[in-house]
Amino acid sequence: MKYRIGVMGSASGPTLKVQENIKKAIIVGQEIARADCILVNGACAGLPDEAAYGAKNAGGLTMGISPAFSQEEHTKMY
């Protein structure tokens, strides 16, 4: 069984606007994929989404868990 590693963080705010933080989040995702683990996040925009982007680009598996009650709510709110 593969380990699942959660990447959590803000969907907005000053840390997301710093390009260095975005690059670090992508690297975190890439390293999770290279370790043959599954990246789990909140399926919303922000640094965790950047980590998922890195994992997918490195051939990794990601799993997003939406905080919404329905697909419509997820699409409109998140």
PDB file of C-alpha atoms in Angstrom:
ATOM      1  CA  MET A   1       0.000   0.000   0.000  1.00  0.00           C
ATOM      2  CA  LYS A   2       1.276   3.473  -0.866  1.00  0.00           C
ATOM      3  CA  TYR A   3       1.668   6.149   1.762  1.00  0.00           C
ATOM      4  CA  ARG A   4      -0.689   9.126   1.488  1.00  0.00           C
ATOM      5  CA  ILE A   5       0.821  12.506   2.286  1.00  0.00           C
ATOM      6  CA  GLY A   6      -1.454  15.464   2.967  1.00  0.00           C
ATOM      7  CA  VAL A   7      -0.520  18.896   1.721  1.00  0.00           C
ATOM      8  CA  MET A   8      -2.606  21.548   3.436  1.00  0.00           C
ATOM      9  CA  GLY A   9      -2.496  25.306   3.397  1.00  0.00           C
ATOM     10  CA  SER A  10      -4.128  28.535   2.456  1.00  0.00           C
ATOM     11  CA  ALA A  11      -6.154  28.973  -0.709  1.00  0.00           C
ATOM     12  CA  SER A  12      -5.379  32.683  -0.716  1.00  0.00           C
ATOM     13  CA  GLY A  13      -3.444  35.354   1.092  1.00  0.00           C
ATOM     14  CA  PRO A  14       0.018  36.882   0.975  1.00  0.00           C
ATOM     15  CA  THR A  15       1.971  33.599   1.016  1.00  0.00           C
ATOM     16  CA  LEU A  16       0.352  32.469  -2.226  1.00  0.00           C
ATOM     17  CA  LYS A  17       1.463  35.609  -4.037  1.00  0.00           C
ATOM     18  CA  VAL A  18       5.159  34.933  -3.367  1.00  0.00           C
ATOM     19  CA  GLN A  19       6.588  33.148  -6.413  1.00  0.00           C
ATOM     20  CA  GLU A  20       9.187  31.370  -4.260  1.00  0.00           C
ATOM     21  CA  ASN A  21       6.421  29.745  -2.194  1.00  0.00           C
ATOM     22  CA  ILE A  22       4.665  28.532  -5.331  1.00  0.00           C
ATOM     23  CA  LYS A  23       7.915  26.982  -6.598  1.00  0.00           C
ATOM     24  CA  LYS A  24       8.473  25.258  -3.240  1.00  0.00           C
ATOM     25  CA  ALA A  25       4.940  23.830  -3.274  1.00  0.00           C
ATOM     26  CA  ILE A  26       5.510  22.419  -6.769  1.00  0.00           C
ATOM     27  CA  ILE A  27       8.785  20.833  -5.623  1.00  0.00           C
ATOM     28  CA  VAL A  28       7.025  19.283  -2.605  1.00  0.00           C
ATOM     29  CA  GLY A  29       4.504  17.688  -4.959  1.00  0.00           C
ATOM     30  CA  GLN A  30       7.229  16.420  -7.273  1.00  0.00           C
ATOM     31  CA  GLU A  31       9.101  14.836  -4.365  1.00  0.00           C
ATOM     32  CA  ILE A  32       5.940  13.133  -3.107  1.00  0.00           C
ATOM     33  CA  ALA A  33       5.453  11.632  -6.574  1.00  0.00           C
ATOM     34  CA  ARG A  34       9.107  10.574  -6.815  1.00  0.00           C
ATOM     35  CA  ALA A  35       8.739   8.806  -3.457  1.00  0.00           C
ATOM     36  CA  ASP A  36       5.842   6.843  -5.003  1.00  0.00           C
ATOM     37  CA  CYS A  37       3.352   8.276  -2.508  1.00  0.00           C
ATOM     38  CA  ILE A  38      -0.121   9.717  -3.042  1.00  0.00           C
ATOM     39  CA  LEU A  39      -0.653  13.449  -2.519  1.00  0.00           C
ATOM     40  CA  VAL A  40      -3.897  14.327  -0.727  1.00  0.00           C
ATOM     41  CA  ASN A  41      -5.230  17.887  -0.555  1.00  0.00           C
ATOM     42  CA  GLY A  42      -8.417  19.904  -0.205  1.00  0.00           C
ATOM     43  CA  ALA A  43      -9.141  20.144  -3.961  1.00  0.00           C
ATOM     44  CA  CYS A  44      -9.141  23.945  -3.908  1.00  0.00           C
ATOM     45  CA  ALA A  45      -6.915  26.643  -5.284  1.00  0.00           C
ATOM     46  CA  GLY A  46      -3.773  27.702  -3.438  1.00  0.00           C
ATOM     47  CA  LEU A  47      -0.431  26.214  -2.452  1.00  0.00           C
ATOM     48  CA  PRO A  48      -1.804  22.664  -2.011  1.00  0.00           C
ATOM     49  CA  ASP A  49      -3.089  22.858  -5.588  1.00  0.00           C
ATOM     50  CA  GLU A  50       0.395  23.900  -6.739  1.00  0.00           C
ATOM     51  CA  ALA A  51       1.789  20.833  -4.955  1.00  0.00           C
ATOM     52  CA  ALA A  52      -0.754  18.639  -6.751  1.00  0.00           C
ATOM     53  CA  TYR A  53       0.319  20.255 -10.034  1.00  0.00           C
ATOM     54  CA  GLY A  54       3.927  19.291  -9.276  1.00  0.00           C
ATOM     55  CA  ALA A  55       2.969  15.740  -8.358  1.00  0.00           C
ATOM     56  CA  LYS A  56       0.907  15.217 -11.508  1.00  0.00           C
ATOM     57  CA  ASN A  57       3.678  16.609 -13.712  1.00  0.00           C
ATOM     58  CA  ALA A  58       6.083  14.149 -12.096  1.00  0.00           C
ATOM     59  CA  GLY A  59       3.719  11.252 -12.906  1.00  0.00           C
ATOM     60  CA  GLY A  60       2.302  10.985  -9.401  1.00  0.00           C
ATOM     61  CA  LEU A  61      -1.154  10.186  -8.109  1.00  0.00           C
ATOM     62  CA  THR A  62      -3.188  12.891  -6.378  1.00  0.00           C
ATOM     63  CA  MET A  63      -6.449  12.808  -4.459  1.00  0.00           C
ATOM     64  CA  GLY A  64      -8.420  15.982  -3.795  1.00  0.00           C
ATOM     65  CA  ILE A  65     -11.154  15.994  -1.169  1.00  0.00           C
ATOM     66  CA  SER A  66     -13.560  18.852  -1.692  1.00  0.00           C
ATOM     67  CA  PRO A  67     -14.986  20.697   1.307  1.00  0.00           C
ATOM     68  CA  ALA A  68     -18.233  21.251  -0.636  1.00  0.00           C
ATOM     69  CA  PHE A  69     -21.496  19.376  -0.183  1.00  0.00           C
ATOM     70  CA  SER A  70     -22.092  18.923  -3.903  1.00  0.00           C
ATOM     71  CA  GLN A  71     -20.372  19.214  -7.264  1.00  0.00           C
ATOM     72  CA  GLU A  72     -22.322  22.402  -7.949  1.00  0.00           C
ATOM     73  CA  GLU A  73     -21.197  23.965  -4.671  1.00  0.00           C
ATOM     74  CA  HIS A  74     -17.598  22.956  -5.357  1.00  0.00           C
ATOM     75  CA  THR A  75     -17.712  24.511  -8.827  1.00  0.00           C
ATOM     76  CA  LYS A  76     -19.307  27.764  -7.676  1.00  0.00           C
ATOM     77  CA  MET A  77     -17.566  28.284  -4.316  1.00  0.00           C
ATOM     78  CA  TYR A  78     -14.231  26.528  -4.555  1.00  0.00           C
TER      79      TYR A  78
END
